[in-house]
Short mmCIF file of C-alpha atoms and ligand atoms in Angstrom, two decimals:
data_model
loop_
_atom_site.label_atom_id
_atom_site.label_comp_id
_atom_site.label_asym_id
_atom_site.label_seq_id
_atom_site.Cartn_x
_atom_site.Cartn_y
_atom_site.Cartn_z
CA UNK Z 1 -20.63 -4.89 16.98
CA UNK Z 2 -22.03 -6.71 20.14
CA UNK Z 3 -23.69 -4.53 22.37
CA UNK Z 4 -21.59 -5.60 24.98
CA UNK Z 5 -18.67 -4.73 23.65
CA UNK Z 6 -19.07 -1.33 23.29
CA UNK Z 7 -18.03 -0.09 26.45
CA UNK Z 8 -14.58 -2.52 27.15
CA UNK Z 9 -11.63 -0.28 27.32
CA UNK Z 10 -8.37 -1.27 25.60
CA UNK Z 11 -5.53 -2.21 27.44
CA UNK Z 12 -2.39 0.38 27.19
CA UNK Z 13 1.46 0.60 26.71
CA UNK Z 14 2.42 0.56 30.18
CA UNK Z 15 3.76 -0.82 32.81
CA UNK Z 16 0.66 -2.35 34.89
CA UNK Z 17 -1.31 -3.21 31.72
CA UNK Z 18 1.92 -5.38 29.58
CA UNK Z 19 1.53 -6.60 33.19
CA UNK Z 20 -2.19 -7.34 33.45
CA UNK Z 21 -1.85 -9.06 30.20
CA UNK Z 22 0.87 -11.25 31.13
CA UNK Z 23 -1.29 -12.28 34.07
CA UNK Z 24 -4.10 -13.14 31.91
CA UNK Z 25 -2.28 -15.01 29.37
CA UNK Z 26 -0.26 -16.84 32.18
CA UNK Z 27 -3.99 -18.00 33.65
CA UNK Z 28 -4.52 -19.17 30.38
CA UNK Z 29 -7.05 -16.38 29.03
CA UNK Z 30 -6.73 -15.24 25.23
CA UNK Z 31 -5.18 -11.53 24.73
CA UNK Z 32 -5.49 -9.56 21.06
CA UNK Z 33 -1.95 -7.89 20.66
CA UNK Z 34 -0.22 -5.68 18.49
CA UNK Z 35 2.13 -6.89 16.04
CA UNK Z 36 4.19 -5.40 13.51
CA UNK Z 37 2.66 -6.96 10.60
CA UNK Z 38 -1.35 -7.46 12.00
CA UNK Z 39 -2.95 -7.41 15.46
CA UNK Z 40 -2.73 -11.33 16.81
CA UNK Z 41 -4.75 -12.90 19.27
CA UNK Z 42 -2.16 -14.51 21.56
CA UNK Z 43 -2.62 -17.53 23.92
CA UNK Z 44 -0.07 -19.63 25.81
CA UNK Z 45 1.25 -21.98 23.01
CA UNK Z 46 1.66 -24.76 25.41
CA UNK Z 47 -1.78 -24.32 27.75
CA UNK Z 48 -4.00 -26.81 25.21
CA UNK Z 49 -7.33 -25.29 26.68
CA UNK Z 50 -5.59 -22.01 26.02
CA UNK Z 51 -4.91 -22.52 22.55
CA UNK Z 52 -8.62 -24.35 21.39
CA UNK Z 53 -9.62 -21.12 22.92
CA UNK Z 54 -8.08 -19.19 19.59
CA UNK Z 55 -9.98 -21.88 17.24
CA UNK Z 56 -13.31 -20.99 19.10
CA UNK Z 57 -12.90 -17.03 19.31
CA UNK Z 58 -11.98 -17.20 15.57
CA UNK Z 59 -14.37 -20.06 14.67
CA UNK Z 60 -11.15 -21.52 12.84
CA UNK Z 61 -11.39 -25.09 11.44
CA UNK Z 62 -8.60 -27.32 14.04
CA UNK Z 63 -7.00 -28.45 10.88
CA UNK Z 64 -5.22 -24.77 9.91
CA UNK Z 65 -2.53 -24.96 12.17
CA UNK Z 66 -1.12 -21.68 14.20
CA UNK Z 67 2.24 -19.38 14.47
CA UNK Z 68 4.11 -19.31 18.00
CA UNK Z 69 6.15 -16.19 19.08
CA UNK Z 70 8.50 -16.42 20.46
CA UNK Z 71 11.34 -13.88 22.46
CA UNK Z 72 14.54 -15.04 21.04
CA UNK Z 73 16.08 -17.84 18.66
CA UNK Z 74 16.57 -20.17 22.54
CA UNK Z 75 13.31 -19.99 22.68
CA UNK Z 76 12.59 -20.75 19.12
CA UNK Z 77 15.01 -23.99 19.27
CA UNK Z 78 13.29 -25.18 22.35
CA UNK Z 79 9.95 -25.63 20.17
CA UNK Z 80 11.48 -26.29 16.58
CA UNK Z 81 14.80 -28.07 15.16
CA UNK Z 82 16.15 -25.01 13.31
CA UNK Z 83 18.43 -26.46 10.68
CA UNK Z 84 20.81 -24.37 9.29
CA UNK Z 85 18.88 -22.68 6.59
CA UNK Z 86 16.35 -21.57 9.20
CA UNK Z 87 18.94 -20.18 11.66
CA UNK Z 88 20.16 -18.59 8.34
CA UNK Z 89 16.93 -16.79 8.00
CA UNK Z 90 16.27 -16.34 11.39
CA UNK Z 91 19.36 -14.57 12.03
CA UNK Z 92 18.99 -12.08 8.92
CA UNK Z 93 15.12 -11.58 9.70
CA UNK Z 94 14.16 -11.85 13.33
CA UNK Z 95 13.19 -9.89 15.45
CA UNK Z 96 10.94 -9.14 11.97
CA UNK Z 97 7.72 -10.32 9.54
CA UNK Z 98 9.29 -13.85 8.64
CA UNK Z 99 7.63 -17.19 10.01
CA UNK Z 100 10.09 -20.28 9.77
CA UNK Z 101 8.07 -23.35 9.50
CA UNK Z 102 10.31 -26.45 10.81
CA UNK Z 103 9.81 -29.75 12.17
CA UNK Z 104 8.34 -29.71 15.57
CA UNK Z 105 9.72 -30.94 18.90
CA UNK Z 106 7.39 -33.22 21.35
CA UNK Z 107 6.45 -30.28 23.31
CA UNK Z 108 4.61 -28.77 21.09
CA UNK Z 109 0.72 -29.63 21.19
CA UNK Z 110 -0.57 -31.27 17.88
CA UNK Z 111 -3.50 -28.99 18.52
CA UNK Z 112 -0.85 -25.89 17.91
CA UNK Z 113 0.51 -27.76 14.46
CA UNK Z 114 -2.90 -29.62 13.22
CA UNK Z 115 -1.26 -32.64 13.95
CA UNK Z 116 1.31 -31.74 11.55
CA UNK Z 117 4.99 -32.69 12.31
CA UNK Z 118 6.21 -29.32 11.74
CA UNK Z 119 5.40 -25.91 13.22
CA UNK Z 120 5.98 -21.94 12.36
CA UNK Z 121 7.72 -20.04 14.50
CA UNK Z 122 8.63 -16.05 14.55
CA UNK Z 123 10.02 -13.50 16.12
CA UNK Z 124 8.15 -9.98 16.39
CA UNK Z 125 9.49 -7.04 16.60
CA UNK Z 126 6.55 -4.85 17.46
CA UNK Z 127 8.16 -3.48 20.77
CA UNK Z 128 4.75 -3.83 22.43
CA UNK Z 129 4.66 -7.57 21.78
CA UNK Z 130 8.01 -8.00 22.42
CA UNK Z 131 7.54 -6.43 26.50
CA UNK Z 132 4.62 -8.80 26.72
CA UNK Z 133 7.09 -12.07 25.73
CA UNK Z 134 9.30 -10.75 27.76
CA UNK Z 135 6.89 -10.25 30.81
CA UNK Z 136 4.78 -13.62 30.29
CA UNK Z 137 7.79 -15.77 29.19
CA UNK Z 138 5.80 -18.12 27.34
CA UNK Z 139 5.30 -19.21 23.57
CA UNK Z 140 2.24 -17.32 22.28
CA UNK Z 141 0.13 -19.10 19.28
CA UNK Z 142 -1.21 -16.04 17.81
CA UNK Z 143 -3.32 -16.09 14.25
CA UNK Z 144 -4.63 -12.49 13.49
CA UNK Z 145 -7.33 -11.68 15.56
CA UNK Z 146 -10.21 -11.31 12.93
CA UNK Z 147 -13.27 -14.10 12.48
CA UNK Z 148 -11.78 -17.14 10.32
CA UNK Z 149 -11.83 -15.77 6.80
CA UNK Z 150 -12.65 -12.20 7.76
CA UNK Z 151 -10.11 -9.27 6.62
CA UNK Z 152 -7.24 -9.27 9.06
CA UNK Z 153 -6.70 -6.29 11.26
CA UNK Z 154 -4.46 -3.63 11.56
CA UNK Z 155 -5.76 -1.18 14.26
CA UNK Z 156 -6.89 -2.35 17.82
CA UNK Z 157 -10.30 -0.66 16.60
CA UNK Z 158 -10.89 -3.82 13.86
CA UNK Z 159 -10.43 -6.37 16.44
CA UNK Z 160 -12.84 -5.08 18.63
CA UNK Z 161 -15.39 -4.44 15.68
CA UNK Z 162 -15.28 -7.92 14.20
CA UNK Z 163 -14.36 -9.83 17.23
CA UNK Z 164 -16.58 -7.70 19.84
CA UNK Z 165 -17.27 -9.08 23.29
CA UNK Z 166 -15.46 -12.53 21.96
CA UNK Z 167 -12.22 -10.94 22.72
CA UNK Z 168 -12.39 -8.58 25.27
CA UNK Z 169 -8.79 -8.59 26.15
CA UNK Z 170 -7.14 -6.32 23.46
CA UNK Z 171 -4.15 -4.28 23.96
CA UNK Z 172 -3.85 -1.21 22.05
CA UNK Z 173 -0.75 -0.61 20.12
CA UNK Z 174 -1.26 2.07 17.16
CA UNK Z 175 -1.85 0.98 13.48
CA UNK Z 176 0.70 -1.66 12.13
CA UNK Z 177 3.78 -0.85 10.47
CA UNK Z 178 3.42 -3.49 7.30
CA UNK Z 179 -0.10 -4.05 7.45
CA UNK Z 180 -0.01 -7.69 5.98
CA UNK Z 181 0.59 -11.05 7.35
CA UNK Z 182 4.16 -12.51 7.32
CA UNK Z 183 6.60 -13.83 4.89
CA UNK Z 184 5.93 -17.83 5.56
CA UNK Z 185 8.70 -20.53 4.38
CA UNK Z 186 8.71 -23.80 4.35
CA UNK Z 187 11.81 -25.07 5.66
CA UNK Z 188 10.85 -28.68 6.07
CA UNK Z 189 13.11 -29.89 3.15
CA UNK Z 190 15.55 -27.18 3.13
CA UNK Z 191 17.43 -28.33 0.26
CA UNK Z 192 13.66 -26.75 -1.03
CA UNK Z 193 12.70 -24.00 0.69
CA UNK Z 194 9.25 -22.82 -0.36
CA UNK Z 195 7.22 -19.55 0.47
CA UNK Z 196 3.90 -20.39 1.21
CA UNK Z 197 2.58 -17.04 1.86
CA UNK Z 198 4.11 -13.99 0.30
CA UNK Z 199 4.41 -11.12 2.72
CA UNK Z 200 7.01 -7.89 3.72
CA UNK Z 201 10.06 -10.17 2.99
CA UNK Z 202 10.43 -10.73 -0.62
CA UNK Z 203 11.58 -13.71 -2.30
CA UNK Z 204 14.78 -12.14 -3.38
CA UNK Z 205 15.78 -11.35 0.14
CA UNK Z 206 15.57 -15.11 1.34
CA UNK Z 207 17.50 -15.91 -1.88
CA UNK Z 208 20.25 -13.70 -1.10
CA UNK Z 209 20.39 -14.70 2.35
CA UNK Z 210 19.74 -18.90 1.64
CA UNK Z 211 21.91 -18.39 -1.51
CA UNK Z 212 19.81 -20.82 -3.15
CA UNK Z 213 16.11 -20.39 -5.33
CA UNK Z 214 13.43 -20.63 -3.27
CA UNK Z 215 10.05 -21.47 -4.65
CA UNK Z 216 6.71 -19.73 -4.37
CA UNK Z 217 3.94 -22.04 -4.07
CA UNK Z 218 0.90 -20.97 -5.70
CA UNK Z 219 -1.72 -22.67 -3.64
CA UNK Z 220 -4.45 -23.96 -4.95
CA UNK Z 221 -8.34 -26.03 -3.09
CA UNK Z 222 -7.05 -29.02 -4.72
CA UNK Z 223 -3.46 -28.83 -3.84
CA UNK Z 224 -1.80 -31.17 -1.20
CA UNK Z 225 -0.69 -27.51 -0.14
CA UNK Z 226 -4.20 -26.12 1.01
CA UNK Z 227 -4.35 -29.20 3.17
CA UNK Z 228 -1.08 -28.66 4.74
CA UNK Z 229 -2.09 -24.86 5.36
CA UNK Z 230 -6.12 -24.19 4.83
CA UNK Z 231 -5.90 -21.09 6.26
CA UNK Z 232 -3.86 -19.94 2.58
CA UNK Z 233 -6.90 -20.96 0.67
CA UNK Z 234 -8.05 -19.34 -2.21
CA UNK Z 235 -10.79 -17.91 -0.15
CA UNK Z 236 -9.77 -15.51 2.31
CA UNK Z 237 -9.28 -11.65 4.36
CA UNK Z 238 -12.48 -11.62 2.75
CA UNK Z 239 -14.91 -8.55 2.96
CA UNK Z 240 -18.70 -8.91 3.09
CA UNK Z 241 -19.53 -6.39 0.28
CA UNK Z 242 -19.04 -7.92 -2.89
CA UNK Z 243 -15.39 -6.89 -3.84
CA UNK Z 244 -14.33 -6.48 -7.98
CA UNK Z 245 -10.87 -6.30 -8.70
CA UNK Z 246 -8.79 -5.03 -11.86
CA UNK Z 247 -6.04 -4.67 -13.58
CA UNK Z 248 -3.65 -2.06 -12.49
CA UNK Z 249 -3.48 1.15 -14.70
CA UNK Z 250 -7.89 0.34 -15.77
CA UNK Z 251 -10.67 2.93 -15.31
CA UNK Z 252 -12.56 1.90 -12.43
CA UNK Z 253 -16.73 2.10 -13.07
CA UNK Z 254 -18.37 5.30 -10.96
CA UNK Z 255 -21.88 3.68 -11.13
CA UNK Z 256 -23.55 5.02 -7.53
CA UNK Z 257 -23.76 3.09 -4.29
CA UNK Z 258 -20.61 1.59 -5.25
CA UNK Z 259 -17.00 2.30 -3.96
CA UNK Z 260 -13.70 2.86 -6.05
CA UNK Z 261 -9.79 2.09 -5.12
CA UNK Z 262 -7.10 3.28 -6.89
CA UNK Z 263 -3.30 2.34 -6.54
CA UNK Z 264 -2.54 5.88 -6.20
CA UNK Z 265 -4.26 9.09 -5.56
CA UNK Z 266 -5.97 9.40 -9.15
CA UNK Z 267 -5.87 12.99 -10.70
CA UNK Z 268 -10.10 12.84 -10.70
CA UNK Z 269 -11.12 12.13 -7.37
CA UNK Z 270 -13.78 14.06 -6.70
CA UNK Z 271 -16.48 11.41 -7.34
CA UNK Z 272 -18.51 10.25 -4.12
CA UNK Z 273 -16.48 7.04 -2.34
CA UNK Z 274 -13.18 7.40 -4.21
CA UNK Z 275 -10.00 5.78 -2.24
CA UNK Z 276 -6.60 5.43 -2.73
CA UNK Z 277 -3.87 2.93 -1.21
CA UNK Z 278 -1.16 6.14 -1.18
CA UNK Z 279 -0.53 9.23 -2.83
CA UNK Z 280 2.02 8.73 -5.30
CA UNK Z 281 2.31 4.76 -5.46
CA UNK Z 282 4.84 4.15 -2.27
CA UNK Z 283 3.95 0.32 -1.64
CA UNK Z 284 4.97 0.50 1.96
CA UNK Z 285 2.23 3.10 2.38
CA UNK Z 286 -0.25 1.17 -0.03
CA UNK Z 287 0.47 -2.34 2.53
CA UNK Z 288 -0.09 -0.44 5.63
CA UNK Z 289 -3.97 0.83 4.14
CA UNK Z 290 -4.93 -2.35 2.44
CA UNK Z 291 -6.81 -3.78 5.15
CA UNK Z 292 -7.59 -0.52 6.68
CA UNK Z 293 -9.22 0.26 3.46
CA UNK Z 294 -11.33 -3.08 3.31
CA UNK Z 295 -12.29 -2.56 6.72
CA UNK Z 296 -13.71 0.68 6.34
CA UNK Z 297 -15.20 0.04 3.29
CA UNK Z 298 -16.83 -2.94 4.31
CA UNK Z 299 -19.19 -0.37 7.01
CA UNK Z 300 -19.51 2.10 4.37
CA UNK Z 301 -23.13 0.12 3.10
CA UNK Z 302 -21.73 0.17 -0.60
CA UNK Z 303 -23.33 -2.36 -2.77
CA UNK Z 304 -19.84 -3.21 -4.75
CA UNK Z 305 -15.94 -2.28 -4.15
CA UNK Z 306 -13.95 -1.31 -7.58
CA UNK Z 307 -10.48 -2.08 -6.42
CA UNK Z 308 -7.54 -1.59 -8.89
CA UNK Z 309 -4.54 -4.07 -8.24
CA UNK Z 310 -1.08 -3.17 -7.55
CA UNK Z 311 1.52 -3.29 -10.42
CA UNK Z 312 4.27 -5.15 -10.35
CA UNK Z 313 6.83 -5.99 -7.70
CA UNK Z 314 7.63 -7.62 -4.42
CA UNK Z 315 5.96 -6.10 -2.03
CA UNK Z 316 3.10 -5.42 -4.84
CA UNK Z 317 2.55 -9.09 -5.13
CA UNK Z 318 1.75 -10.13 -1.66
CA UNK Z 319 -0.93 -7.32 -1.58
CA UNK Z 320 -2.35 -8.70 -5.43
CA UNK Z 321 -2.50 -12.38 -3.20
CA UNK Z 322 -4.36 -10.52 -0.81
CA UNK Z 323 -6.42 -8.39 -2.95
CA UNK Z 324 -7.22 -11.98 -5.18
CA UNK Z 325 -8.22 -14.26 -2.34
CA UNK Z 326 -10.17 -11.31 -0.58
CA UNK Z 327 -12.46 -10.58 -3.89
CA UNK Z 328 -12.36 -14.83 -4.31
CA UNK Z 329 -16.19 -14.76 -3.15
CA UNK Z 330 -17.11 -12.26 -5.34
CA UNK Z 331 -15.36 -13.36 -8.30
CA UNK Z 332 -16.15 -17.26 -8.09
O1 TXA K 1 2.00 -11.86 10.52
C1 TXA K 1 1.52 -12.93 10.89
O2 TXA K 1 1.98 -14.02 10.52
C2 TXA K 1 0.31 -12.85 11.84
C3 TXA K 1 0.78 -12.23 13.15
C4 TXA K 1 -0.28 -12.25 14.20
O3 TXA K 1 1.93 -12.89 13.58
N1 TXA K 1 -0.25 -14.15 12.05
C5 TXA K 1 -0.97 -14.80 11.12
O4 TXA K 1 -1.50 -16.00 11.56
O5 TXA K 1 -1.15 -14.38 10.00
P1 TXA K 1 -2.67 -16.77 10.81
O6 TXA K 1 -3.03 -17.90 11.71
O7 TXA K 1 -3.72 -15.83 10.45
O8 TXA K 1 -1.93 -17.34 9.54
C6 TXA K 1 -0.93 -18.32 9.73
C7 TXA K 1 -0.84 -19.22 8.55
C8 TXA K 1 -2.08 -20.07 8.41
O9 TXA K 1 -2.56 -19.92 7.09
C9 TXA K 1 -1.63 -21.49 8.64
O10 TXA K 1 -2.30 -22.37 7.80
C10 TXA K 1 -0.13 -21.40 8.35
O11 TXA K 1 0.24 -20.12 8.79
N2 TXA K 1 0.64 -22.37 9.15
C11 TXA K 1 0.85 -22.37 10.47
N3 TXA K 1 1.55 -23.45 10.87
C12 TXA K 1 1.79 -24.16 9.76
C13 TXA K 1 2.45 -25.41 9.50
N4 TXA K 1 3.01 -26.15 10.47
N5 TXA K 1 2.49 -25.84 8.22
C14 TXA K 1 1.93 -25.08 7.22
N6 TXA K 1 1.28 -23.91 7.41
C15 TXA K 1 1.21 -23.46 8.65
MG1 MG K 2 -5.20 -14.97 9.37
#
């Protein structure tokens, strides 16, 4: 962490600091909030200078376009025509960890959308987030506060130790409740809605809701995909100790220097740097520690992570996307 940083305190849940903030996001400043999924560093969606702020703290390429909060679906239409599937989703969903991507309207900056003609929109319902909207009254463009490519974070603690005196605003709002990045679906075509980016919101849910199949899209460097949304890259949330993942339900290797982490709290744990996503294999629980885990692990000075993956279901698969894009590096 940068020396500097250190000693800035954390803003609070209370009246003068969701009030402070608001200031300092209404001058234009960039402000690390809670969110219900991962802490997001928030800037006034509409304040251009505001918003390449974001791409510098992050060191973000401009072409992987950014998520606006907003406080209600109003606001939401006022940035974004939100056909019927996406009002649909929106009103099953929001306040909640879904983001709606839909064609744009002109007063959205192309910097927001990397010059795309749509943009993703959401609702959060972290009630900390939600007093700030409702104090600022402005669109915030918020991509999780971590460096571009880093592990996302879930505490107010990881923003300040990978961001440091880059961010200084950061308001403290407890660990997050899901612990991974949001549902996202393309609504674009919505005769063909497709996830992009699995997350809390499974893709049964939006079928039940949409009453039609929605597709996942796998994404791929070379897919027309990646270039639409680079920030879903095969490479990504990625630790800097070398990170090995395997199969659910494998032995992990105890060689020393090296760190093991198991789905569930294993019956042998008592070798040095064993972990485990939850005790009994709850994958709410295991969601909320993923990138707790990789965060801590990552300052443990470990030589290699052994990380089982999670078996199968919903909420199981986005952490396996995670999990496989964050050992990517390792694995290549
Ligand atoms: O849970 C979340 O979604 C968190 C919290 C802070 O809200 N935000 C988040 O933002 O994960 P970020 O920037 O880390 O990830 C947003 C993803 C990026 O991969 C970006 O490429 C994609 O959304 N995205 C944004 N706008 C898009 C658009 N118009 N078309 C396609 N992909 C888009
Ligand atoms: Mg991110």
């Amino acid at each position: 962490m940068h020396p500097l940083a250190t000693g800035l305190p954390f803003y609070r849940d209370c009246p003068e600091d969701i009030w402070a903030v608001s200031f300092l996001l209404r001058g234009g400043q960039a402000v690390a909030l809670p969110t219900e999924t991962v802490y997001g560093l928030a800037a006034h969606a509409l304040d251009e200078n505001a918003v390449q702020s974001l791409f510098q703290i992050k060191g973000r390429p401009l072409i992987d376009p950014l998520i606006v909060h907003v406080q209600d679906i109003t606001a939401a239409q006022a940035l974004g025509e939100m056909n019927t599937a996406a009002l649909k989703l929106a009103q099953a969903f929001w306040p909640g960890p879904l983001t709606l991507i839909v064609p744009k309207k002109a007063c959205v900056p192309d910097l927001v959308t990397a010059g795309h003609p749509s943009v993703a929109l959401r609702i959060p319902s972290h009630p900390v987030f939600r007093k700030v909207l409702a104090c600022c009254q402005l669109p915030l463009a918020a991509p999780s506060a971590n460096p571009f490519g880093y592990v996302s974070p879930t505490r107010a603690a990881h923003v300040r130790a990978s961001l440091g005196h880059k961010a200084p605003y950061i308001l403290e709002g407890g660990p997050c409740e899901h612990g991974l990045e949001s549902t996202i679906i393309l609504l674009t075509d919505p005769k063909n809605p497709c996830v992009l980016r699995p997350g809390p919101i499974g893709m049964q849910a939006l079928e039940a809701v949409l009453e039609q199949k929605v597709e996942l899209k796998t994404i791929a460097a070379s897919d027309q995909t990646a270039q639409l949304s680079p920030g879903l890259l095969s490479q990504h949330y990625s630790p800097r100790t070398p990170l090995k993942i395997f199969p659910f339900g494998v032995t992990l290797p105890t060689l020393p220097g090296t760190a093991r982490v198991f789905w569930k709290r294993p019956k042998d744990n008592k070798e040095d740097h064993t972990f485990w996503l939850s005790e009994n294999g709850n994958s709410q629980e295991a969601a909320q520690n993923v990138y707790h885990l990789l965060q801590t692990l990552d300052q443990l000075g470990v030589s290699v992570i052994y990380w089982e993956i999670a078996p199968e279901g919903p909420l199981e698969a986005a952490i396996n996307n995670r999990l496989i894009r964050a050992a990517a590096k390792t694995q290549a």
